[in-house]
Each structure stands twice: as structure tokens, then as C-alpha cells.
Short mmCIF file of C-alpha atoms and ligand atoms in Angstrom, two decimals:
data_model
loop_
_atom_site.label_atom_id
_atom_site.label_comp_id
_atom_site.label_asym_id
_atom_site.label_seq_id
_atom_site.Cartn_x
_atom_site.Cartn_y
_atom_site.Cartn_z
CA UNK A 1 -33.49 -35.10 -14.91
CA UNK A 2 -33.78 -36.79 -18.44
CA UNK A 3 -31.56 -35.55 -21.14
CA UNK A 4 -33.99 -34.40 -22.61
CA UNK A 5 -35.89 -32.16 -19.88
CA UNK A 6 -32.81 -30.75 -19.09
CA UNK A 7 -32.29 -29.53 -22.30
CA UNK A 8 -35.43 -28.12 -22.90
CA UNK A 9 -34.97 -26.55 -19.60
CA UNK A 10 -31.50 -24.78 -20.75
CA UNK A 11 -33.68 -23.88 -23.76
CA UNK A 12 -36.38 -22.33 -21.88
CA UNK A 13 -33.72 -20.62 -19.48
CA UNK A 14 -31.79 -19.61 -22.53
CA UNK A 15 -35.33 -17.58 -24.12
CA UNK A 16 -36.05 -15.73 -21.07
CA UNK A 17 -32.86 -14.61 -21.04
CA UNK A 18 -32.38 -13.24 -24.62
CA UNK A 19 -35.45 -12.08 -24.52
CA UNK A 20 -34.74 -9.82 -20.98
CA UNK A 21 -31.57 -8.91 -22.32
CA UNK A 22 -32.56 -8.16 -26.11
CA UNK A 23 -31.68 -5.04 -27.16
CA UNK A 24 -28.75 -5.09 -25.15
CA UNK A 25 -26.89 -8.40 -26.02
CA UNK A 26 -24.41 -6.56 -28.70
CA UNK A 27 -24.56 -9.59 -31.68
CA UNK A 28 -24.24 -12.05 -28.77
CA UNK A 29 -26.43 -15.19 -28.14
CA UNK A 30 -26.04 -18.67 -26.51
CA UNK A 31 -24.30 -20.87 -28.74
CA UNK A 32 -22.83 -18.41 -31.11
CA UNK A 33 -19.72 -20.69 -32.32
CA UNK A 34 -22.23 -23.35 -33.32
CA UNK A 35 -21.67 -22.78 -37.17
CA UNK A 36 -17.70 -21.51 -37.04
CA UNK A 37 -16.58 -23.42 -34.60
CA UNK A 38 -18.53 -26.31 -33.17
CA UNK A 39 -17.97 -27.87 -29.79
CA UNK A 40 -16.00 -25.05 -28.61
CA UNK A 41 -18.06 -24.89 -25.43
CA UNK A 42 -17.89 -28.72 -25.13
CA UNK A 43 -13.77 -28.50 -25.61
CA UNK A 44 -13.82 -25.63 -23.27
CA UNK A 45 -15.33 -27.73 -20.40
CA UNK A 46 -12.83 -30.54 -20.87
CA UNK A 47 -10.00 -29.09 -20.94
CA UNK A 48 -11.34 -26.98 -17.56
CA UNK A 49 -12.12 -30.23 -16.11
CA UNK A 50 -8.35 -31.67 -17.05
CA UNK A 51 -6.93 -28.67 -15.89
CA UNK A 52 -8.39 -28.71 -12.37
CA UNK A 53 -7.19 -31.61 -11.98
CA UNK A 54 -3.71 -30.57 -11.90
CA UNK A 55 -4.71 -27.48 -9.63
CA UNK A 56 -7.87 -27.65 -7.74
CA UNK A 57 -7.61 -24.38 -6.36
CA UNK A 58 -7.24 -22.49 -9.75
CA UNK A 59 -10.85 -22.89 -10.82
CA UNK A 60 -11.38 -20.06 -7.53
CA UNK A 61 -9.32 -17.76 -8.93
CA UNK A 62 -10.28 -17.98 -12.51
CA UNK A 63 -13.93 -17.28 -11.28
CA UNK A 64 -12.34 -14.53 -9.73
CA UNK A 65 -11.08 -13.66 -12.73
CA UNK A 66 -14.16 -13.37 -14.36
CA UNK A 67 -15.15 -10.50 -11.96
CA UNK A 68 -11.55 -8.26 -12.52
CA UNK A 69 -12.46 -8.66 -16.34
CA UNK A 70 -15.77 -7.27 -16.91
CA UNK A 71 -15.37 -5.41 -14.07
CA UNK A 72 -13.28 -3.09 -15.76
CA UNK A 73 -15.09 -1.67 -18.66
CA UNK A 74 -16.44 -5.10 -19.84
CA UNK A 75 -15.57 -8.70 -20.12
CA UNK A 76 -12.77 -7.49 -22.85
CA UNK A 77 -10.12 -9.96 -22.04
CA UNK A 78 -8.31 -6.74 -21.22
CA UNK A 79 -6.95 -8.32 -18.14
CA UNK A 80 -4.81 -10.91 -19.84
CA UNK A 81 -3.10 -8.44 -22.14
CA UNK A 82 0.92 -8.13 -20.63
CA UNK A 83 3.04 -5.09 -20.75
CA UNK A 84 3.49 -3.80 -24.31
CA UNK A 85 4.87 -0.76 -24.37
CA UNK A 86 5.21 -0.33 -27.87
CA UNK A 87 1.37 -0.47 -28.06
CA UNK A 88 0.68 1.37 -24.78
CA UNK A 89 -0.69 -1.40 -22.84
CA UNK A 90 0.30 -1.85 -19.43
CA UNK A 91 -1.09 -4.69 -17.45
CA UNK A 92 -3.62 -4.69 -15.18
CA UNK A 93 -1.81 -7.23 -13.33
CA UNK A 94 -0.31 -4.36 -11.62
CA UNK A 95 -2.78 -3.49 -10.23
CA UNK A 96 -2.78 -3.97 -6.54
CA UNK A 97 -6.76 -4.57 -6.43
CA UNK A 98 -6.02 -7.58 -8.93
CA UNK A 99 -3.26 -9.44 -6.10
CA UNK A 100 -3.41 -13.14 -5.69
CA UNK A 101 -4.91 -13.82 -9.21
CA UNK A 102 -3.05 -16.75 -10.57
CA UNK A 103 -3.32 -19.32 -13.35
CA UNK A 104 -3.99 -17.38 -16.12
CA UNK A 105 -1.88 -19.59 -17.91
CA UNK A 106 -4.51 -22.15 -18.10
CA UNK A 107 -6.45 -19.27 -20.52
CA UNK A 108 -4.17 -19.19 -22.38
CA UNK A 109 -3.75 -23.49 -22.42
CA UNK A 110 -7.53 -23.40 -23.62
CA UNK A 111 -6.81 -20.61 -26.12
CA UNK A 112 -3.88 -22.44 -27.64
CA UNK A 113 -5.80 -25.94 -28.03
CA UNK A 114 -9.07 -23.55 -29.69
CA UNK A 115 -6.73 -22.05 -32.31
CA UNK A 116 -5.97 -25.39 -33.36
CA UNK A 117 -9.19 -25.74 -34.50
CA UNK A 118 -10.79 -22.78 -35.38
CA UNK A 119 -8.23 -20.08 -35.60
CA UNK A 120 -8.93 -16.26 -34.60
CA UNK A 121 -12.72 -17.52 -34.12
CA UNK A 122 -13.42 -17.49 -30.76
CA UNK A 123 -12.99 -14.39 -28.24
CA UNK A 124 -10.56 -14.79 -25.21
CA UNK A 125 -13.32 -12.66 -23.47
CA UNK A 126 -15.71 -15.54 -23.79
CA UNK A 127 -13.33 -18.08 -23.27
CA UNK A 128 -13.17 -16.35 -19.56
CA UNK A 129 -16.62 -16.39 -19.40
CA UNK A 130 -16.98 -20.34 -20.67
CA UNK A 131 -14.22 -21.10 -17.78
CA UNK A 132 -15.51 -19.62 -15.33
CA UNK A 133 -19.16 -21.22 -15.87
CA UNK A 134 -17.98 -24.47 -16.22
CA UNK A 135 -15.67 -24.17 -13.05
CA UNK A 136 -19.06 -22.92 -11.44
CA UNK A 137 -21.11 -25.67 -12.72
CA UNK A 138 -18.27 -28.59 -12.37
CA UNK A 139 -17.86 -27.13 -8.43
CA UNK A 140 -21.38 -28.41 -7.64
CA UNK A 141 -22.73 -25.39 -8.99
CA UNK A 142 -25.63 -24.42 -11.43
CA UNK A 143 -25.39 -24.68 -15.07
CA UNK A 144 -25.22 -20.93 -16.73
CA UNK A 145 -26.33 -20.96 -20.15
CA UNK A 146 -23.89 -17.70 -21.31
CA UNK A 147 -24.34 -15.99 -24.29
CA UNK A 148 -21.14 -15.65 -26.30
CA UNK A 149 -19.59 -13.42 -29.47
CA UNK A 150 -17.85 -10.75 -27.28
CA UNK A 151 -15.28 -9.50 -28.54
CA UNK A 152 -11.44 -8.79 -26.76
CA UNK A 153 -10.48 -5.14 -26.25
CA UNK A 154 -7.01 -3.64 -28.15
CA UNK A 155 -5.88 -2.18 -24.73
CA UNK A 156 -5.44 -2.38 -20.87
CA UNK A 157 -6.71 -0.85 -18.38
CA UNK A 158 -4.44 -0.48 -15.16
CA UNK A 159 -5.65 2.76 -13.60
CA UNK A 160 -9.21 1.99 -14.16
CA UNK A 161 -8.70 -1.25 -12.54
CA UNK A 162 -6.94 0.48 -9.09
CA UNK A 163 -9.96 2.51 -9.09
CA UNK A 164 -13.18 0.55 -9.84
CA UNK A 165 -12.56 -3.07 -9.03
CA UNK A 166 -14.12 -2.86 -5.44
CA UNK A 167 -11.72 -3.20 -2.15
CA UNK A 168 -12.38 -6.06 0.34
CA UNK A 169 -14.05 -3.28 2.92
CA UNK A 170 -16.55 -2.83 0.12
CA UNK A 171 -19.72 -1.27 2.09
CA UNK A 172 -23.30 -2.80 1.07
CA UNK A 173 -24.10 0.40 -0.53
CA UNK A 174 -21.41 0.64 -2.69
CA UNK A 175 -21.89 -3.07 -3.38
CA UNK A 176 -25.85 -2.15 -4.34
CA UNK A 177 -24.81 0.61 -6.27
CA UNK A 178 -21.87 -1.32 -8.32
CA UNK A 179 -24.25 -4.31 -9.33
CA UNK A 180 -27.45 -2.50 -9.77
CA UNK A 181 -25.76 -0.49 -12.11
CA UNK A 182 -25.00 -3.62 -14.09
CA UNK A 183 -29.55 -4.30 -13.84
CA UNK A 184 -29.17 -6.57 -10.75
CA UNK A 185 -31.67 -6.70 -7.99
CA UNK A 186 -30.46 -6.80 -4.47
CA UNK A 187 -31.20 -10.63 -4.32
CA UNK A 188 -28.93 -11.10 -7.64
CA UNK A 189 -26.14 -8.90 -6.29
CA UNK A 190 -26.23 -10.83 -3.05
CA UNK A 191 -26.11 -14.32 -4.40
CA UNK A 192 -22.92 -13.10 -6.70
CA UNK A 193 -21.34 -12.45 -3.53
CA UNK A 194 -22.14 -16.42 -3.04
CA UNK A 195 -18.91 -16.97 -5.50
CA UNK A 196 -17.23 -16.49 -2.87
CA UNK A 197 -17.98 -20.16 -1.80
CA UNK A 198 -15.11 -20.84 -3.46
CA UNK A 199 -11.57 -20.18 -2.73
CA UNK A 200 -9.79 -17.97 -0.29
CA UNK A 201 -8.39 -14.76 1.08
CA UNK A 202 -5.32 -13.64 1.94
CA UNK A 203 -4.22 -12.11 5.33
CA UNK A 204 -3.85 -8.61 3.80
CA UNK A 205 -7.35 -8.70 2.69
CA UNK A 206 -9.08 -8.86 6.21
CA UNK A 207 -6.17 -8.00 8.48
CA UNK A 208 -7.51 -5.19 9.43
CA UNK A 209 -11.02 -6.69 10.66
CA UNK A 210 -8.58 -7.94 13.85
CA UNK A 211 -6.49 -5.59 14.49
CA UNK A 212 -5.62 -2.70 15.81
CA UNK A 213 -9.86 -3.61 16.64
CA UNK A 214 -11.32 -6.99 16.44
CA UNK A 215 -14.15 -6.76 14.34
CA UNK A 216 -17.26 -7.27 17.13
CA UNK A 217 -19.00 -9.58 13.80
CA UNK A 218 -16.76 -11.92 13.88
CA UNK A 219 -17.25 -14.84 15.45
CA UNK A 220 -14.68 -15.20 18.42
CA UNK A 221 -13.14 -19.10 17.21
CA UNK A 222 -12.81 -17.44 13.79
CA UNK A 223 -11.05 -14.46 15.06
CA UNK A 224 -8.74 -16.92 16.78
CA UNK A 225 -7.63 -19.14 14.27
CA UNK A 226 -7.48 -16.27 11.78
CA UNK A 227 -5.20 -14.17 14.26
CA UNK A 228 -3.34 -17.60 14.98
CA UNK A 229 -3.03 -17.95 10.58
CA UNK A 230 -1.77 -14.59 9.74
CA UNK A 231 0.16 -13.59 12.93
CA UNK A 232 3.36 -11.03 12.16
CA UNK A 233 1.78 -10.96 8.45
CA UNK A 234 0.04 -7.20 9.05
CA UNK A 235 2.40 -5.58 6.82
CA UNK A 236 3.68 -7.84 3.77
CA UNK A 237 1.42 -6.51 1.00
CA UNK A 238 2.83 -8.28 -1.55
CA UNK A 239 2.67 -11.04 -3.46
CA UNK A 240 5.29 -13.03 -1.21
CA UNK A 241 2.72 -13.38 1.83
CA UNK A 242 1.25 -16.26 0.28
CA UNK A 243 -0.81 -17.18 3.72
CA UNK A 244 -4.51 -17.38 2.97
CA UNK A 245 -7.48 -18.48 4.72
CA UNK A 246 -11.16 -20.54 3.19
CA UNK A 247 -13.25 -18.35 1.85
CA UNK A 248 -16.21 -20.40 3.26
CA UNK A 249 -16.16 -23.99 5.42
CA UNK A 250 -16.85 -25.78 1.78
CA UNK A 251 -14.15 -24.01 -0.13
CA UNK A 252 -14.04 -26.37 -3.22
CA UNK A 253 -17.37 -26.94 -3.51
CA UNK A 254 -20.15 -24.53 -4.93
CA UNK A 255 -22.62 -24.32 -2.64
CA UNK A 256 -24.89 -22.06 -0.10
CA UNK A 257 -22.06 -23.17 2.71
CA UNK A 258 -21.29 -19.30 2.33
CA UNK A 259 -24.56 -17.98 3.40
CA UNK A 260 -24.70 -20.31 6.73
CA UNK A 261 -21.12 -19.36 7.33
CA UNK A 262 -22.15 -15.40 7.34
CA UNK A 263 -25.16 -15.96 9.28
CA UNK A 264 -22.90 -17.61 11.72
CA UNK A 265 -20.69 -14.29 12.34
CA UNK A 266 -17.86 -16.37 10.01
CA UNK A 267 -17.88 -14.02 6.98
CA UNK A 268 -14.14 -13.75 6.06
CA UNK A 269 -13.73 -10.71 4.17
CA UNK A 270 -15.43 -7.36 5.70
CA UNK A 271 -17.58 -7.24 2.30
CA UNK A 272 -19.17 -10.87 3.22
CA UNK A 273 -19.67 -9.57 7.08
CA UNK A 274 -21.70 -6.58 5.90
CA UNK A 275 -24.04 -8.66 3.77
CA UNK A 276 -25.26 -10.45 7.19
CA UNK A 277 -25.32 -7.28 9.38
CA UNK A 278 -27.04 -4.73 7.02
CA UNK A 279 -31.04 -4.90 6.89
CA UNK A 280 -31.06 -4.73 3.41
CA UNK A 281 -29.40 -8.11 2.35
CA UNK A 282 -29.65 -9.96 6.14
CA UNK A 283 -33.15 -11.77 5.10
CA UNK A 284 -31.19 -12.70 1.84
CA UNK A 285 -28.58 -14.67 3.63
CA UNK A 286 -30.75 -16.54 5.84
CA UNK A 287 -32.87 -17.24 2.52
CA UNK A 288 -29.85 -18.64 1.08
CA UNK A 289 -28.68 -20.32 3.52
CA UNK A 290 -32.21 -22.31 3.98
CA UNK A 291 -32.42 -22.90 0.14
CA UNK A 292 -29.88 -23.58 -1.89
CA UNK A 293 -32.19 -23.67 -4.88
CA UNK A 294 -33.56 -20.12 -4.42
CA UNK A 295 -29.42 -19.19 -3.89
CA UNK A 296 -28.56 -20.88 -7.51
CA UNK A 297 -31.15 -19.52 -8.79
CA UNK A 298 -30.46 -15.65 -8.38
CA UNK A 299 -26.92 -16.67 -9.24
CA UNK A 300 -27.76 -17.86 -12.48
CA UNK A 301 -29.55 -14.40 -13.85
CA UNK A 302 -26.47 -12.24 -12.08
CA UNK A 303 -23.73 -14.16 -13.58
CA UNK A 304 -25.61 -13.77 -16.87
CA UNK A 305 -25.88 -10.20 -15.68
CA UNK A 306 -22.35 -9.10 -15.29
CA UNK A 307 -21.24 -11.07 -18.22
CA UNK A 308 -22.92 -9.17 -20.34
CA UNK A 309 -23.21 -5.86 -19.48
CA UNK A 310 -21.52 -3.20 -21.82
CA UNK A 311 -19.89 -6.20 -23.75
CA UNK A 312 -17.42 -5.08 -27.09
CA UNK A 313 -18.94 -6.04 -30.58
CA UNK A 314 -18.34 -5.84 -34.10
CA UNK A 315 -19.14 -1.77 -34.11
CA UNK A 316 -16.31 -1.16 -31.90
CA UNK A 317 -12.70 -0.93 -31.85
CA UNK A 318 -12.16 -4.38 -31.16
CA UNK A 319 -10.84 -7.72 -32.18
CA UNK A 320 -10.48 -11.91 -31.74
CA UNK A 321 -7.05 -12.00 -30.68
CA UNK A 322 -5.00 -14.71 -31.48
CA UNK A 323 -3.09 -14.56 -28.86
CA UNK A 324 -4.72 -13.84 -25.55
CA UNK A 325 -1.94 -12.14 -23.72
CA UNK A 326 -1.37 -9.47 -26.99
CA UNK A 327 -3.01 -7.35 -29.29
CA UNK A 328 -3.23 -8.74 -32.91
CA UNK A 329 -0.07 -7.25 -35.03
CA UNK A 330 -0.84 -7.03 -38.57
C1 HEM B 401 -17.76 -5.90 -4.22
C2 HEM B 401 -17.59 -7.13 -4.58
C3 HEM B 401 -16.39 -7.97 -4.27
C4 HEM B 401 -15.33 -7.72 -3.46
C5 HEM B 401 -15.06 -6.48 -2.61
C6 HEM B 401 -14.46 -8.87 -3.52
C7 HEM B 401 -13.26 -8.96 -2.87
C8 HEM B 401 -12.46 -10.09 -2.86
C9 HEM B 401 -11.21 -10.21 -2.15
C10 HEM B 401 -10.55 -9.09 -1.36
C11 HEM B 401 -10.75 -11.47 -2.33
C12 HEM B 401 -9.48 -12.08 -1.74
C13 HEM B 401 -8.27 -11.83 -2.60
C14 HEM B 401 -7.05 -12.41 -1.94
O1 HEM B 401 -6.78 -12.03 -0.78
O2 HEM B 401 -6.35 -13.23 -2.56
C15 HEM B 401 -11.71 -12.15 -3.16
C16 HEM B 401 -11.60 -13.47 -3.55
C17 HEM B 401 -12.45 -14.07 -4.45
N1 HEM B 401 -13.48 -13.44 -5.13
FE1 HEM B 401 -14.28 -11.65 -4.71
N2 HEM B 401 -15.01 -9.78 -4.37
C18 HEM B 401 -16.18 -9.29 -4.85
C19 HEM B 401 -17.01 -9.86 -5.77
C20 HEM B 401 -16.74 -11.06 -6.41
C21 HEM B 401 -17.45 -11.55 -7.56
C22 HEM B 401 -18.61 -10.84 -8.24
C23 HEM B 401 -16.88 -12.75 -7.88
C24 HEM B 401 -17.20 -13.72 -9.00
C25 HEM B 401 -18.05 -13.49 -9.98
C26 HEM B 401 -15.84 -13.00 -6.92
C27 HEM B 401 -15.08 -14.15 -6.85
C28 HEM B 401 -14.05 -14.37 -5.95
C29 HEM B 401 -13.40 -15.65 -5.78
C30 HEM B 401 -13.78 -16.96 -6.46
C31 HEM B 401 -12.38 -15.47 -4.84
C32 HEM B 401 -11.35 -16.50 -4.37
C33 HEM B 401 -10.13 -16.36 -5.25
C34 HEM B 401 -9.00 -17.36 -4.98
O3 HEM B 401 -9.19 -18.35 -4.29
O4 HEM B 401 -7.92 -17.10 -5.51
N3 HEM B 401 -15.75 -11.94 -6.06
N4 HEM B 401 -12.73 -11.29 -3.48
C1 NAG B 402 7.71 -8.03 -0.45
O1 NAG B 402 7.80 -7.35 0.77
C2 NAG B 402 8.82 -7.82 1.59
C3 NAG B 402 8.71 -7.15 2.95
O2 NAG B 402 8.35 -5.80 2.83
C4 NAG B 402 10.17 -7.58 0.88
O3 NAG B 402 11.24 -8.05 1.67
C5 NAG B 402 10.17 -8.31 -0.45
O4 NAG B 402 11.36 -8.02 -1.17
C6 NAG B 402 8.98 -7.90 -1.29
N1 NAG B 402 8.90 -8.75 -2.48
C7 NAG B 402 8.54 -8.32 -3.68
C8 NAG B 402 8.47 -9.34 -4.76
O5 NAG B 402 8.29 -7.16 -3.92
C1 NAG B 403 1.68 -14.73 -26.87
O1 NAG B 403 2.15 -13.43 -26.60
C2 NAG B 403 3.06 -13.36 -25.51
C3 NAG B 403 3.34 -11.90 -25.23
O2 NAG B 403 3.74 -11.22 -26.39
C4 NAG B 403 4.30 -14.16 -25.84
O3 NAG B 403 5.22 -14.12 -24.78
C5 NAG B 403 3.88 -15.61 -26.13
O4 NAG B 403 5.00 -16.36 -26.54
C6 NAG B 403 2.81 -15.67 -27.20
N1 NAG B 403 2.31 -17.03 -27.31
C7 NAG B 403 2.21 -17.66 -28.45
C8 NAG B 403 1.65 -19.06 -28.40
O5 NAG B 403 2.56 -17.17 -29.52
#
């Protein structure tokens, strides 16, 4: 595609999308820096890009990471606040639901170098939201064209988070009734499930499809090689059982690997499974797994989706922080 086209497409994608959303975007809109601080979204993606390269495997859990955030109320940034007790906040770090999420520092890398420029301009909630698109898109992804201006919450949210950030035995109706609460169709909520065609999973999180009962799903080699991977590691729950497995055959690269894999009994986590055995969202995965188009496609609208729903703005209690990992002290 020329330059050109492709910007007129992002354009055209970028209309549709205000418009569906007006009324509900909260002051935000794609490109929102572009007078205050220009080329923050162009910054953003090089310094993703440079960072990946030192760790190819944090770009997985920073998309992750965009899911724990908004998740929990909204995409805040509350999940990078640490303890403070003096302010009340406890981190949601604690909770167990958010185990195995790592580089975080790397937020706070791109923070630092954005300060530099434009200080106490740009959000650390949509600097989450910038990473995680451009680890997306730089993965082999599609490109998401995000609206930004949300702002970062003043607190944490550690009890929420044990509560409403969704277990890895997630059924499909729960799933359903998490995302379509968020306006997602059944196709969109599927194809966000497709993020996990990046990464991995730790033995904790699907021990308990083998044993004490093999899950009858699973395909038998997988069930082999995952027994062989996590043997003796049924009860270390903690961050020091640091054996994992791929999330999907493809596991750095963004693409509809995920939805073959399922349809092939080689879901990893019991969440993924149930997406290829129940009626509703079966036809989905073997649509996905034909067309990767169609696949990116949904993606793009439920990314968009869960990035914006609920979002803080200027009429709340909010702020830019300075500093993502604390509230602003004045
Ligand atoms: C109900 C929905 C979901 C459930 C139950 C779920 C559950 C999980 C679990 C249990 C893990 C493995 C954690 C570990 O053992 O280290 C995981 C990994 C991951 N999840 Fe999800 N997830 C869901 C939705 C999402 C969404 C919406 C996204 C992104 C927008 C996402 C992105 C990821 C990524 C990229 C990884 C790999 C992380 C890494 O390599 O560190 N997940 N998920
Ligand atoms: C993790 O669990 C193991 C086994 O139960 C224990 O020996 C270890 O001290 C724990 N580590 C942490 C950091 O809690
Ligand atoms: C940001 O805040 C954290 C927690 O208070 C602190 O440890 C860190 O040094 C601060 N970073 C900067 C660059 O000031």
C-alpha cells in the first residue's frame, strides 16, 4: 500500500470509529498530543521497538498488561501505581490474578524519555495503550489507530483486581458477558482472545487441565509435552515457578496461528479450549483460522473497544502523573 492510501485508510478507520464511539470517548480522540506534544506516538513506537530488542518476550506481557489495566475500572494506569501507604494505595501487583506480569519498567523507560519533552503532558494510561498497539502492530499485527487523552487514576485497586480480572478457567459465558459489557460482539470478544498469539502461560495456569483429570480437549502430544514441562510443578504458586509454556505454535509473532492451534485441540489455557468447544464461538475459530484478515479485523474494533470503555477525563478525580509508579505530590 502507498503512503498515501494507507493513510487515508487510518483516516477513514479513524472516522468510523469516533463516530461509533462519540458520545462516549470522554475528551479523547486519535492524535490528541498533536498540538502539546508532537511525535509522542512516533517516540512511543521507537523506543518500543528498541526496547524489544533487549527482551523479545516483554512486548507479550505488556499486551497483557493492557488487559489487567482497563480491566480494572478503566485503562487508569492504576496498575503501575506501587505501595504507598501514606496515600492508601496498595498495588495491584499483589494481586495473584496479575502473576507473571513483568517489565513494567520499560513504562516507565518510555515515560521518563516523554517527560523530557513534554512534561506532565501525556497520560501513563495512554502510554499503555500506545505500547501495547505498537507491540501488536510491530508483532506482525494490525495497525490500531487508538484514541488518546485518558487520564491516570489517583489510586489502586488490589481487591477489585482479585475479583474482576478473569481466571484462566474463564467459561465462554462469563467471557461473553465480560466483553459485551464493554459493546463487543461475540466475533470482537473472540478475536481479543487472539492476543493470546503472543506469549505464554505458566504451569499454574493450566495445571489443572491434566491433572488429577486430563482434560479430554486436549490434544494427546500436547498433554504430553505439557505434563513432561511442568512435572512436580502442581503446587508452586508463586512467582518462583518460572516454567511456562507458548501460548500458541507462533508465539512471537501476531498472527491467526492461535485459532488453528485451538481448532487443533492445542488451546493452552482452559479459556482458549472453551472458545473451540462451545457452539457459540466454534464457527469463529475456524473463521479465523481460514482468514487472517477477517481475524485482524475484529481485533482492531475490540482493542479500540476495551481501550476505551469507561476511560477517566478531565471531570473526574484524576491526573497526568509525572511519575507513573506514584500519585502526583503537590
Ligand atoms: C477472559 C479473558 C482472559 C483470560 C481468562 C486470560 C488469562 C490469561 C492467563 C491465565 C495467562 C497466563 C499468565 C501466566 O501464567 O503467566 C494469560 C496470558 C496472556 N494474556 Fe490473557 N486472558 C484473557 C484475556 C486477554 C486479553 C483481552 C489480552 C490482551 C488484550 C490478553 C493478553 C495476554 C497475553 C499477551 C498473555 C501472555 C503474557 C506473557 O507472555 O507474559 N489476555 N492470559
Ligand atoms: C514460593 O513457594 C515455595 C514453595 O512453596 C517457597 O519455598 C518459596 O519460599 C516461595 N517464594 C516466595 C518468593 O514466596
Ligand atoms: C517514581 O516513583 C517511585 C515510587 O515512589 C520511585 O521509587 C522512583 O524513584 C520515581 N522515579 C523517578 C524518575 O522519580
Amino acid at each position: 500500500m502507498t503512503t498515501m492510501a494507507s493513510t487515508a485508510m487510518i483516516l477513514m478507520v479513524a472516522m468510523i470509529t469516533t463516530t461509533l464511539f462519540s458520545g462516549s470517548t470522554r475528551g479523547m480522540q486519535v492524535g490528541y498530543y498533536d498540538q502539546q506534544c508532537p511525535h509522542v506516538e512516533r517516540t512511543v513506537k521507537e523506543i518500543v521497538e528498541g526496547l524489544l530488542l533487549k527482551d523479545v518476550t516483554a512486548g507479550a506481557s505488556l499486551l497483557r498488561l493492557v488487559f489487567h489495566d482497563c480491566q480494572v475500572k478503566a485503562c487508569d494506569a492504576s496498575i503501575l501505581l506501587v505501595d504507598d501507604p501514606r496515600n492508601g494505595v496498595l498495588s495491584e501487583l499483589h494481586s495473584p490474578k496479575n502473576f507473571g506480569i513483568r517489565r513494567l519498567n520499560f513504562i516507565n523507560i518510555i515515560k521518563e524519555q516523554i517527560e523530557r519533552r513534554c512534561p506532565g503532558v501525556v497520560s501513563c494510561a495512554d502510554i499503555i495503550v500506545l505500547a501495547a498497539r505498537d507491540i501488536v502492530r510491530s508483532s506482525g499485527g494490525p495497525t490500531i489507530p487508538v484514541l488518546t487523552g485518558r487520564k491516570d487514576s489517583k489510586q489502586a485497586y488490589k481487591e477489585l483486581a482479585d475479583v474482576i480480572v478473569p481466571p484462566a478457567d474463564t467459561t465462554v459465558d462469563e467471557l461473553l458477558q465480560i466483553f459485551t459489557s464493554k459493546g463487543m460482539t461475540i466475533e470482537e470478544t473472540v478475536a481479543l482472545l487472539g492476543s493470546h498469539t503472543l506469549g505464554v502461560s505458566h504451569c499454574k495456569s493450566f495445571y489443572n487441565r491434566l491433572e488429577p483429570q486430563l482434560d479430554k480437549s486436549m490434544s494427546p502430544a500436547l498433554a504430553e509435552d505439557l505434563k513432561l514441562l511442568c512435572h512436580g510443578q502442581k503446587v508452586v504458586t508463586n512467582a518462583t515457578n518460572l516454567l511456562a509454556a507458548f501460548n500458541d505454535r507462533t508465539n512471537l509473532v501476531f498472527d491467526n496461528q492461535y485459532f488453528s492451534d485451538l481448532a487443533a485441540g492445542r488451546g493452552l489455557l482452559a479459556v482458549d479450549a472453551n472458545l473451540a468447544s462451545d457452539p457459540r464461538t466454534s464457527q469463529i475459530v475456524l473463521r479465523f483460522s481460514a482468514s487472517e484478515r477477517e481475524f485482524f479485523n475484529a481485533y482492531v474494533t475490540a482493542f479500540l473497544k476495551l481501550t476505551q470503555a469507561a476511560v477517566l477525563s478531565d471531570h473526574d478525580d484524576a491526573e497526568v502523573r509525572t511519575n507513573c509508579s506514584a500519585i502526583n505530590q503537590y
